[in-house]
GROMACS .gro file of N, CA and C in nm:
model
  465
    1UNK      N    1 -15.047   6.288  18.282
    1UNK     CA    2 -14.991   6.149  18.212
    1UNK      C    3 -15.033   6.179  18.077
    2UNK      N    4 -14.940   6.151  17.994
    2UNK     CA    5 -14.978   6.163  17.860
    2UNK      C    6 -15.034   6.034  17.807
    3UNK      N    7 -15.113   6.047  17.682
    3UNK     CA    8 -15.155   5.931  17.610
    3UNK      C    9 -15.054   5.790  17.592
    4UNK      N   10 -14.941   5.835  17.555
    4UNK     CA   11 -14.862   5.705  17.536
    4UNK      C   12 -14.823   5.645  17.664
    5UNK      N   13 -14.826   5.708  17.772
    5UNK     CA   14 -14.793   5.650  17.885
    5UNK      C   15 -14.924   5.557  17.964
    6UNK      N   16 -15.047   5.612  17.898
    6UNK     CA   17 -15.157   5.552  17.949
    6UNK      C   18 -15.154   5.441  17.857
    7UNK      N   19 -15.132   5.413  17.755
    7UNK     CA   20 -15.148   5.324  17.670
    7UNK      C   21 -15.051   5.205  17.700
    8UNK      N   22 -14.922   5.252  17.754
    8UNK     CA   23 -14.827   5.123  17.784
    8UNK      C   24 -14.858   5.076  17.930
    9UNK      N   25 -14.922   5.164  18.009
    9UNK     CA   26 -14.980   5.112  18.140
    9UNK      C   27 -15.104   5.004  18.124
   10UNK      N   28 -15.201   5.058  18.025
   10UNK     CA   29 -15.260   4.975  18.013
   10UNK      C   30 -15.235   4.838  17.928
   11UNK      N   31 -15.153   4.838  17.857
   11UNK     CA   32 -15.100   4.713  17.786
   11UNK      C   33 -15.037   4.625  17.887
   12UNK      N   34 -14.951   4.688  17.952
   12UNK     CA   35 -14.894   4.596  18.058
   12UNK      C   36 -14.975   4.532  18.160
   13UNK      N   37 -15.079   4.612  18.187
   13UNK     CA   38 -15.178   4.573  18.262
   13UNK      C   39 -15.243   4.436  18.245
   14UNK      N   40 -15.297   4.448  18.109
   14UNK     CA   41 -15.366   4.354  18.029
   14UNK      C   42 -15.266   4.244  18.025
   15UNK      N   43 -15.134   4.260  17.983
   15UNK     CA   44 -15.020   4.150  17.975
   15UNK      C   45 -15.038   4.078  18.126
   16UNK      N   46 -14.998   4.129  18.211
   16UNK     CA   47 -15.002   4.097  18.382
   16UNK      C   48 -15.130   4.027  18.392
   17UNK      N   49 -15.248   4.076  18.361
   17UNK     CA   50 -15.398   4.001  18.408
   17UNK      C   51 -15.368   3.870  18.302
   18UNK      N   52 -15.339   3.854  18.200
   18UNK     CA   53 -15.347   3.736  18.119
   18UNK      C   54 -15.259   3.636  18.184
   19UNK      N   55 -15.148   3.702  18.217
   19UNK     CA   56 -15.055   3.604  18.273
   19UNK      C   57 -15.081   3.545  18.388
   20UNK      N   58 -15.168   3.620  18.484
   20UNK     CA   59 -15.215   3.555  18.613
   20UNK      C   60 -15.314   3.456  18.601
   21UNK      N   61 -15.403   3.486  18.491
   21UNK     CA   62 -15.508   3.368  18.455
   21UNK      C   63 -15.453   3.242  18.407
   22UNK      N   64 -15.324   3.244  18.377
   22UNK     CA   65 -15.261   3.128  18.288
   22UNK      C   66 -15.173   3.089  18.416
   23UNK      N   67 -15.083   3.145  18.443
   23UNK     CA   68 -14.994   3.116  18.576
   23UNK      C   69 -15.059   3.036  18.687
   24UNK      N   70 -15.145   3.131  18.751
   24UNK     CA   71 -15.225   3.094  18.901
   24UNK      C   72 -15.274   2.941  18.881
   25UNK      N   73 -15.334   2.897  18.754
   25UNK     CA   74 -15.416   2.775  18.743
   25UNK      C   75 -15.302   2.647  18.708
   26UNK      N   76 -15.156   2.689  18.635
   26UNK     CA   77 -15.071   2.618  18.597
   26UNK      C   78 -14.994   2.587  18.710
   27UNK      N   79 -14.963   2.678  18.816
   27UNK     CA   80 -14.917   2.641  18.953
   27UNK      C   81 -14.976   2.575  19.042
   28UNK      N   82 -15.105   2.623  19.044
   28UNK     CA   83 -15.211   2.513  19.144
   28UNK      C   84 -15.210   2.377  19.084
   29UNK      N   85 -15.223   2.342  18.968
   29UNK     CA   86 -15.208   2.214  18.893
   29UNK      C   87 -15.106   2.106  18.909
   30UNK      N   88 -14.978   2.206  18.897
   30UNK     CA   89 -14.856   2.139  18.941
   30UNK      C   90 -14.830   2.105  19.077
   31UNK      N   91 -14.926   2.174  19.185
   31UNK     CA   92 -14.868   2.188  19.338
   31UNK      C   93 -14.989   2.045  19.349
   32UNK      N   94 -15.063   2.045  19.272
   32UNK     CA   95 -15.194   1.945  19.331
   32UNK      C   96 -15.152   1.801  19.266
   33UNK      N   97 -15.043   1.799  19.173
   33UNK     CA   98 -15.013   1.687  19.102
   33UNK      C   99 -14.899   1.613  19.176
   34UNK      N  100 -14.809   1.730  19.203
   34UNK     CA  101 -14.702   1.684  19.307
   34UNK      C  102 -14.764   1.647  19.435
   35UNK      N  103 -14.847   1.694  19.491
   35UNK     CA  104 -14.879   1.642  19.627
   35UNK      C  105 -14.973   1.510  19.606
   36UNK      N  106 -15.015   1.498  19.501
   36UNK     CA  107 -15.080   1.335  19.490
   36UNK      C  108 -14.957   1.244  19.460
   37UNK      N  109 -14.858   1.248  19.431
   37UNK     CA  110 -14.748   1.160  19.390
   37UNK      C  111 -14.693   1.160  19.522
   38UNK      N  112 -14.670   1.237  19.588
   38UNK     CA  113 -14.594   1.257  19.756
   38UNK      C  114 -14.677   1.195  19.845
   39UNK      N  115 -14.806   1.235  19.846
   39UNK     CA  116 -14.883   1.166  19.973
   39UNK      C  117 -14.945   1.059  19.924
   40UNK      N  118 -14.949   1.008  19.824
   40UNK     CA  119 -15.015   0.869  19.781
   40UNK      C  120 -14.922   0.765  19.877
   41UNK      N  121 -15.028   0.686  19.931
   41UNK     CA  122 -14.966   0.566  19.999
   41UNK      C  123 -14.968   0.448  19.902
   42UNK      N  124 -14.859   0.375  19.925
   42UNK     CA  125 -14.834   0.241  19.856
   42UNK      C  126 -14.871   0.119  19.896
   43UNK      N  127 -15.007   0.110  19.854
   43UNK     CA  128 -15.050  -0.045  19.906
   43UNK      C  129 -14.999  -0.161  19.837
   44UNK      N  130 -14.971  -0.247  19.929
   44UNK     CA  131 -14.894  -0.377  19.850
   44UNK      C  132 -15.000  -0.496  19.842
   45UNK      N  133 -15.120  -0.487  19.917
   45UNK     CA  134 -15.190  -0.577  19.928
   45UNK      C  135 -15.150  -0.709  19.968
   46UNK      N  136 -15.171  -0.780  19.880
   46UNK     CA  137 -15.148  -0.945  19.865
   46UNK      C  138 -15.008  -0.984  19.783
   47UNK      N  139 -14.912  -0.876  19.798
   47UNK     CA  140 -14.792  -0.901  19.728
   47UNK      C  141 -14.709  -1.007  19.778
   48UNK      N  142 -14.687  -1.037  19.914
   48UNK     CA  143 -14.600  -1.134  19.960
   48UNK      C  144 -14.665  -1.271  19.914
   49UNK      N  145 -14.797  -1.290  19.935
   49UNK     CA  146 -14.845  -1.393  19.903
   49UNK      C  147 -14.850  -1.424  19.722
   50UNK      N  148 -14.873  -1.313  19.644
   50UNK     CA  149 -14.867  -1.310  19.486
   50UNK      C  150 -14.690  -1.347  19.450
   51UNK      N  151 -14.599  -1.300  19.540
   51UNK     CA  152 -14.442  -1.331  19.492
   51UNK      C  153 -14.440  -1.474  19.529
   52UNK      N  154 -14.505  -1.523  19.645
   52UNK     CA  155 -14.473  -1.678  19.701
   52UNK      C  156 -14.539  -1.771  19.588
   53UNK      N  157 -14.649  -1.726  19.522
   53UNK     CA  158 -14.712  -1.828  19.427
   53UNK      C  159 -14.639  -1.812  19.317
   54UNK      N  160 -14.576  -1.715  19.248
   54UNK     CA  161 -14.498  -1.679  19.153
   54UNK      C  162 -14.385  -1.774  19.147
   55UNK      N  163 -14.294  -1.733  19.274
   55UNK     CA  164 -14.195  -1.837  19.299
   55UNK      C  165 -14.222  -1.997  19.250
   56UNK      N  166 -14.322  -2.007  19.338
   56UNK     CA  167 -14.338  -2.161  19.321
   56UNK      C  168 -14.390  -2.196  19.176
   57UNK      N  169 -14.405  -2.143  19.072
   57UNK     CA  170 -14.432  -2.180  18.929
   57UNK      C  171 -14.346  -2.160  18.829
   58UNK      N  172 -14.247  -2.046  18.893
   58UNK     CA  173 -14.152  -1.978  18.768
   58UNK      C  174 -14.003  -2.019  18.840
   59UNK      N  175 -14.006  -2.078  18.944
   59UNK     CA  176 -13.856  -2.093  18.983
   59UNK      C  177 -13.817  -2.212  18.983
   60UNK      N  178 -13.703  -2.255  18.921
   60UNK     CA  179 -13.657  -2.397  18.865
   60UNK      C  180 -13.619  -2.454  19.020
   61UNK      N  181 -13.582  -2.366  19.136
   61UNK     CA  182 -13.588  -2.437  19.279
   61UNK      C  183 -13.693  -2.498  19.314
   62UNK      N  184 -13.808  -2.468  19.243
   62UNK     CA  185 -13.938  -2.510  19.325
   62UNK      C  186 -14.017  -2.602  19.209
   63UNK      N  187 -14.100  -2.578  19.153
   63UNK     CA  188 -14.188  -2.664  19.077
   63UNK      C  189 -14.180  -2.657  18.925
   64UNK      N  190 -14.107  -2.548  18.867
   64UNK     CA  191 -14.084  -2.538  18.702
   64UNK      C  192 -13.975  -2.613  18.645
   65UNK      N  193 -14.036  -2.687  18.525
   65UNK     CA  194 -13.939  -2.776  18.454
   65UNK      C  195 -13.790  -2.673  18.408
   66UNK      N  196 -13.690  -2.766  18.435
   66UNK     CA  197 -13.561  -2.713  18.387
   66UNK      C  198 -13.523  -2.843  18.320
   67UNK      N  199 -13.455  -2.820  18.181
   67UNK     CA  200 -13.400  -2.932  18.086
   67UNK      C  201 -13.258  -2.920  18.105
   68UNK      N  202 -13.195  -2.835  18.180
   68UNK     CA  203 -13.043  -2.830  18.231
   68UNK      C  204 -12.993  -2.710  18.161
   69UNK      N  205 -13.052  -2.659  18.075
   69UNK     CA  206 -13.023  -2.521  17.986
   69UNK      C  207 -13.124  -2.402  18.041
   70UNK      N  208 -13.249  -2.425  18.033
   70UNK     CA  209 -13.350  -2.326  18.056
   70UNK      C  210 -13.446  -2.341  18.141
   71UNK      N  211 -13.505  -2.251  18.235
   71UNK     CA  212 -13.604  -2.279  18.284
   71UNK      C  213 -13.746  -2.270  18.249
   72UNK      N  214 -13.857  -2.360  18.243
   72UNK     CA  215 -13.977  -2.312  18.137
   72UNK      C  216 -14.080  -2.300  18.242
   73UNK      N  217 -14.107  -2.164  18.255
   73UNK     CA  218 -14.201  -2.114  18.377
   73UNK      C  219 -14.347  -2.144  18.310
   74UNK      N  220 -14.427  -2.209  18.416
   74UNK     CA  221 -14.585  -2.270  18.377
   74UNK      C  222 -14.567  -2.420  18.329
   75UNK      N  223 -14.468  -2.469  18.326
   75UNK     CA  224 -14.457  -2.596  18.274
   75UNK      C  225 -14.398  -2.683  18.416
   76UNK      N  226 -14.472  -2.746  18.488
   76UNK     CA  227 -14.445  -2.817  18.591
   76UNK      C  228 -14.384  -2.943  18.582
   77UNK      N  229 -14.253  -2.956  18.658
   77UNK     CA  230 -14.190  -3.099  18.645
   77UNK      C  231 -14.272  -3.189  18.721
   78UNK      N  232 -14.305  -3.308  18.692
   78UNK     CA  233 -14.392  -3.366  18.795
   78UNK      C  234 -14.309  -3.474  18.862
   79UNK      N  235 -14.162  -3.481  18.860
   79UNK     CA  236 -14.076  -3.518  18.976
   79UNK      C  237 -14.053  -3.408  19.071
   80UNK      N  238 -14.043  -3.299  19.069
   80UNK     CA  239 -14.084  -3.218  19.165
   80UNK      C  240 -14.188  -3.183  19.229
   81UNK      N  241 -14.291  -3.246  19.211
   81UNK     CA  242 -14.439  -3.206  19.266
   81UNK      C  243 -14.466  -3.275  19.384
   82UNK      N  244 -14.431  -3.241  19.518
   82UNK     CA  245 -14.429  -3.312  19.604
   82UNK      C  246 -14.462  -3.191  19.737
   83UNK      N  247 -14.501  -3.230  19.819
   83UNK     CA  248 -14.541  -3.125  19.956
   83UNK      C  249 -14.390  -3.103  20.012
   84UNK      N  250 -14.281  -3.191  20.020
   84UNK     CA  251 -14.183  -3.145  20.056
   84UNK      C  252 -14.113  -3.040  19.971
   85UNK      N  253 -14.098  -3.034  19.853
   85UNK     CA  254 -14.068  -2.954  19.754
   85UNK      C  255 -14.143  -2.810  19.791
   86UNK      N  256 -14.275  -2.796  19.779
   86UNK     CA  257 -14.356  -2.704  19.832
   86UNK      C  258 -14.320  -2.625  19.982
   87UNK      N  259 -14.290  -2.721  20.069
   87UNK     CA  260 -14.283  -2.652  20.192
   87UNK      C  261 -14.120  -2.607  20.158
   88UNK      N  262 -14.011  -2.653  20.093
   88UNK     CA  263 -13.900  -2.584  20.102
   88UNK      C  264 -13.922  -2.478  20.011
   89UNK      N  265 -13.989  -2.446  19.900
   89UNK     CA  266 -14.009  -2.313  19.824
   89UNK      C  267 -14.043  -2.214  19.927
   90UNK      N  268 -14.179  -2.237  19.988
   90UNK     CA  269 -14.213  -2.145  20.049
   90UNK      C  270 -14.171  -2.121  20.213
   91UNK      N  271 -14.085  -2.029  20.224
   91UNK     CA  272 -14.040  -2.010  20.339
   91UNK      C  273 -14.048  -1.890  20.449
   92UNK      N  274 -14.158  -1.841  20.373
   92UNK     CA  275 -14.193  -1.722  20.434
   92UNK      C  276 -14.275  -1.756  20.568
   93UNK      N  277 -14.266  -1.706  20.687
   93UNK     CA  278 -14.301  -1.730  20.790
   93UNK      C  279 -14.452  -1.699  20.793
   94UNK      N  280 -14.573  -1.791  20.851
   94UNK     CA  281 -14.695  -1.736  20.829
   94UNK      C  282 -14.764  -1.781  20.706
   95UNK      N  283 -14.708  -1.814  20.628
   95UNK     CA  284 -14.816  -1.855  20.481
   95UNK      C  285 -14.801  -1.962  20.487
   96UNK      N  286 -14.922  -2.027  20.461
   96UNK     CA  287 -14.944  -2.175  20.439
   96UNK      C  288 -15.037  -2.193  20.323
   97UNK      N  289 -15.023  -2.287  20.248
   97UNK     CA  290 -15.092  -2.330  20.107
   97UNK      C  291 -15.140  -2.451  20.065
   98UNK      N  292 -15.247  -2.439  19.976
   98UNK     CA  293 -15.274  -2.559  19.958
   98UNK      C  294 -15.305  -2.549  19.787
   99UNK      N  295 -15.229  -2.632  19.725
   99UNK     CA  296 -15.207  -2.639  19.580
   99UNK      C  297 -15.269  -2.783  19.533
  100UNK      N  298 -15.381  -2.730  19.440
  100UNK     CA  299 -15.454  -2.826  19.383
  100UNK      C  300 -15.424  -2.847  19.225
  101UNK      N  301 -15.365  -2.959  19.191
  101UNK     CA  302 -15.338  -2.988  19.049
  101UNK      C  303 -15.413  -3.162  19.003
  102UNK      N  304 -15.500  -3.136  18.939
  102UNK     CA  305 -15.561  -3.263  18.881
  102UNK      C  306 -15.617  -3.313  18.995
  103UNK      N  307 -15.710  -3.242  19.091
  103UNK     CA  308 -15.765  -3.275  19.194
  103UNK      C  309 -15.695  -3.354  19.293
  104UNK      N  310 -15.563  -3.319  19.320
  104UNK     CA  311 -15.486  -3.392  19.400
  104UNK      C  312 -15.429  -3.243  19.485
  105UNK      N  313 -15.458  -3.256  19.596
  105UNK     CA  314 -15.397  -3.129  19.707
  105UNK      C  315 -15.274  -3.175  19.731
  106UNK      N  316 -15.156  -3.079  19.755
  106UNK     CA  317 -15.025  -3.070  19.797
  106UNK      C  318 -15.046  -2.938  19.905
  107UNK      N  319 -14.986  -2.965  20.032
  107UNK     CA  320 -14.984  -2.858  20.128
  107UNK      C  321 -14.845  -2.857  20.150
  108UNK      N  322 -14.824  -2.718  20.200
  108UNK     CA  323 -14.669  -2.701  20.276
  108UNK      C  324 -14.673  -2.726  20.412
  109UNK      N  325 -14.790  -2.693  20.486
  109UNK     CA  326 -14.819  -2.729  20.636
  109UNK      C  327 -14.960  -2.699  20.617
  110UNK      N  328 -15.013  -2.871  20.620
  110UNK     CA  329 -15.158  -2.905  20.624
  110UNK      C  330 -15.220  -2.889  20.734
  111UNK      N  331 -15.164  -2.907  20.867
  111UNK     CA  332 -15.229  -2.873  21.009
  111UNK      C  333 -15.226  -2.710  21.022
  112UNK      N  334 -15.142  -2.631  20.992
  112UNK     CA  335 -15.160  -2.496  20.978
  112UNK      C  336 -15.283  -2.446  20.895
  113UNK      N  337 -15.262  -2.508  20.760
  113UNK     CA  338 -15.374  -2.455  20.676
  113UNK      C  339 -15.518  -2.488  20.733
  114UNK      N  340 -15.523  -2.608  20.781
  114UNK     CA  341 -15.676  -2.673  20.811
  114UNK      C  342 -15.713  -2.587  20.942
  115UNK      N  343 -15.602  -2.557  21.056
  115UNK     CA  344 -15.674  -2.486  21.147
  115UNK      C  345 -15.697  -2.330  21.140
  116UNK      N  346 -15.630  -2.278  21.030
  116UNK     CA  347 -15.649  -2.137  21.008
  116UNK      C  348 -15.767  -2.100  20.876
  117UNK      N  349 -15.797  -2.201  20.808
  117UNK     CA  350 -15.875  -2.185  20.699
  117UNK      C  351 -16.010  -2.123  20.735
  118UNK      N  352 -16.036  -2.167  20.857
  118UNK     CA  353 -16.185  -2.116  20.862
  118UNK      C  354 -16.235  -1.990  20.938
  119UNK      N  355 -16.094  -1.917  20.928
  119UNK     CA  356 -16.086  -1.757  20.960
  119UNK      C  357 -16.112  -1.694  20.831
  120UNK      N  358 -16.115  -1.749  20.723
  120UNK     CA  359 -16.121  -1.679  20.585
  120UNK      C  360 -16.218  -1.598  20.559
  121UNK      N  361 -16.326  -1.643  20.608
  121UNK     CA  362 -16.434  -1.581  20.559
  121UNK      C  363 -16.465  -1.440  20.665
  122UNK      N  364 -16.423  -1.474  20.784
  122UNK     CA  365 -16.442  -1.346  20.881
  122UNK      C  366 -16.421  -1.235  20.832
  123UNK      N  367 -16.473  -1.105  20.851
  123UNK     CA  368 -16.444  -0.978  20.802
  123UNK      C  369 -16.298  -0.938  20.907
  124UNK      N  370 -16.306  -0.959  21.040
  124UNK     CA  371 -16.213  -0.893  21.109
  124UNK      C  372 -16.124  -1.014  21.162
  125UNK      N  373 -16.029  -1.082  21.080
  125UNK     CA  374 -15.955  -1.156  21.098
  125UNK      C  375 -15.801  -1.115  21.077
  126UNK      N  376 -15.729  -1.184  21.132
  126UNK     CA  377 -15.578  -1.153  21.113
  126UNK      C  378 -15.515  -1.232  21.033
  127UNK      N  379 -15.604  -1.295  20.914
  127UNK     CA  380 -15.522  -1.370  20.815
  127UNK      C  381 -15.562  -1.300  20.680
  128UNK      N  382 -15.506  -1.304  20.557
  128UNK     CA  383 -15.525  -1.293  20.449
  128UNK      C  384 -15.539  -1.390  20.347
  129UNK      N  385 -15.655  -1.393  20.283
  129UNK     CA  386 -15.652  -1.552  20.229
  129UNK      C  387 -15.696  -1.506  20.068
  130UNK      N  388 -15.634  -1.577  19.991
  130UNK     CA  389 -15.640  -1.570  19.847
  130UNK      C  390 -15.641  -1.655  19.773
  131UNK      N  391 -15.732  -1.665  19.683
  131UNK     CA  392 -15.781  -1.829  19.581
  131UNK      C  393 -15.733  -1.801  19.445
  132UNK      N  394 -15.638  -1.837  19.353
  132UNK     CA  395 -15.632  -1.796  19.242
  132UNK      C  396 -15.590  -1.936  19.137
  133UNK      N  397 -15.624  -1.903  19.040
  133UNK     CA  398 -15.581  -2.024  18.916
  133UNK      C  399 -15.525  -1.991  18.849
  134UNK      N  400 -15.412  -2.091  18.808
  134UNK     CA  401 -15.305  -2.096  18.713
  134UNK      C  402 -15.333  -2.193  18.574
  135UNK      N  403 -15.299  -2.140  18.466
  135UNK     CA  404 -15.280  -2.258  18.368
  135UNK      C  405 -15.163  -2.320  18.380
  136UNK      N  406 -15.124  -2.428  18.378
  136UNK     CA  407 -15.003  -2.449  18.385
  136UNK      C  408 -15.001  -2.606  18.264
  137UNK      N  409 -14.877  -2.655  18.263
  137UNK     CA  410 -14.851  -2.769  18.169
  137UNK      C  411 -14.779  -2.860  18.258
  138UNK      N  412 -14.857  -3.002  18.266
  138UNK     CA  413 -14.775  -3.126  18.336
  138UNK      C  414 -14.786  -3.251  18.231
  139UNK      N  415 -14.693  -3.280  18.196
  139UNK     CA  416 -14.673  -3.427  18.108
  139UNK      C  417 -14.734  -3.397  17.973
  140UNK      N  418 -14.718  -3.287  17.941
  140UNK     CA  419 -14.735  -3.222  17.801
  140UNK      C  420 -14.906  -3.218  17.807
  141UNK      N  421 -14.973  -3.222  17.894
  141UNK     CA  422 -15.115  -3.222  17.912
  141UNK      C  423 -15.134  -3.081  17.987
  142UNK      N  424 -15.243  -2.995  17.902
  142UNK     CA  425 -15.271  -2.866  17.995
  142UNK      C  426 -15.368  -2.882  18.119
  143UNK      N  427 -15.357  -2.816  18.215
  143UNK     CA  428 -15.411  -2.834  18.337
  143UNK      C  429 -15.446  -2.683  18.407
  144UNK      N  430 -15.488  -2.691  18.508
  144UNK     CA  431 -15.545  -2.590  18.586
  144UNK      C  432 -15.488  -2.595  18.722
  145UNK      N  433 -15.391  -2.520  18.776
  145UNK     CA  434 -15.363  -2.524  18.923
  145UNK      C  435 -15.425  -2.409  18.991
  146UNK      N  436 -15.494  -2.470  19.117
  146UNK     CA  437 -15.563  -2.401  19.198
  146UNK      C  438 -15.492  -2.370  19.326
  147UNK      N  439 -15.464  -2.250  19.375
  147UNK     CA  440 -15.369  -2.229  19.486
  147UNK      C  441 -15.467  -2.161  19.586
  148UNK      N  442 -15.455  -2.190  19.677
  148UNK     CA  443 -15.550  -2.140  19.821
  148UNK      C  444 -15.450  -2.095  19.905
  149UNK      N  445 -15.406  -2.007  19.926
  149UNK     CA  446 -15.331  -1.913  20.022
  149UNK      C  447 -15.352  -1.849  20.151
  150UNK      N  448 -15.302  -1.862  20.236
  150UNK     CA  449 -15.342  -1.814  20.369
  150UNK      C  450 -15.214  -1.745  20.428
  151UNK      N  451 -15.221  -1.621  20.466
  151UNK     CA  452 -15.105  -1.543  20.550
  151UNK      C  453 -15.133  -1.500  20.652
  152UNK      N  454 -15.103  -1.527  20.780
  152UNK     CA  455 -15.117  -1.505  20.898
  152UNK      C  456 -15.028  -1.349  20.918
  153UNK      N  457 -15.102  -1.256  20.990
  153UNK     CA  458 -15.049  -1.125  21.052
  153UNK      C  459 -14.951  -1.185  21.123
  154UNK      N  460 -14.820  -1.099  21.100
  154UNK     CA  461 -14.697  -1.112  21.210
  154UNK      C  462 -14.726  -1.007  21.342
  155UNK      N  463 -14.727  -1.054  21.430
  155UNK     CA  464 -14.730  -0.962  21.551
  155UNK      C  465 -14.587  -0.944  21.623
   0.00000   0.00000   0.00000
């Protein structure tokens, strides 16, 4: 072999080795990132409970104030604040809730709430318990609404 051929072969070998050190990690990185996205399990956690709570405070069909033109989320209409209205808003089966505003409790199903609320501290129970506080306005006064929600596992 002549010297020109040896130089060309050694140059192409260097280029291929350089490409291998760049391409292999890049391809492995792309495969790793795509595998994470594909195999990642979507955990919704307390999504059902959170959606029900938000519907309670943000929907004009529930407790949110509506002046006929616009719904004001976070502002509770005192005329709508009743256990019947809360029961109608929370139509999810197995969901029970205690809403406390200005030290006044409102239940959507008081009997069910009391009967399963003692399962909340248990580690292996078939209920999901959640307590949240929301800033709300009632009659032009700032207040805090405390929500204790319990969702029974459906079998």
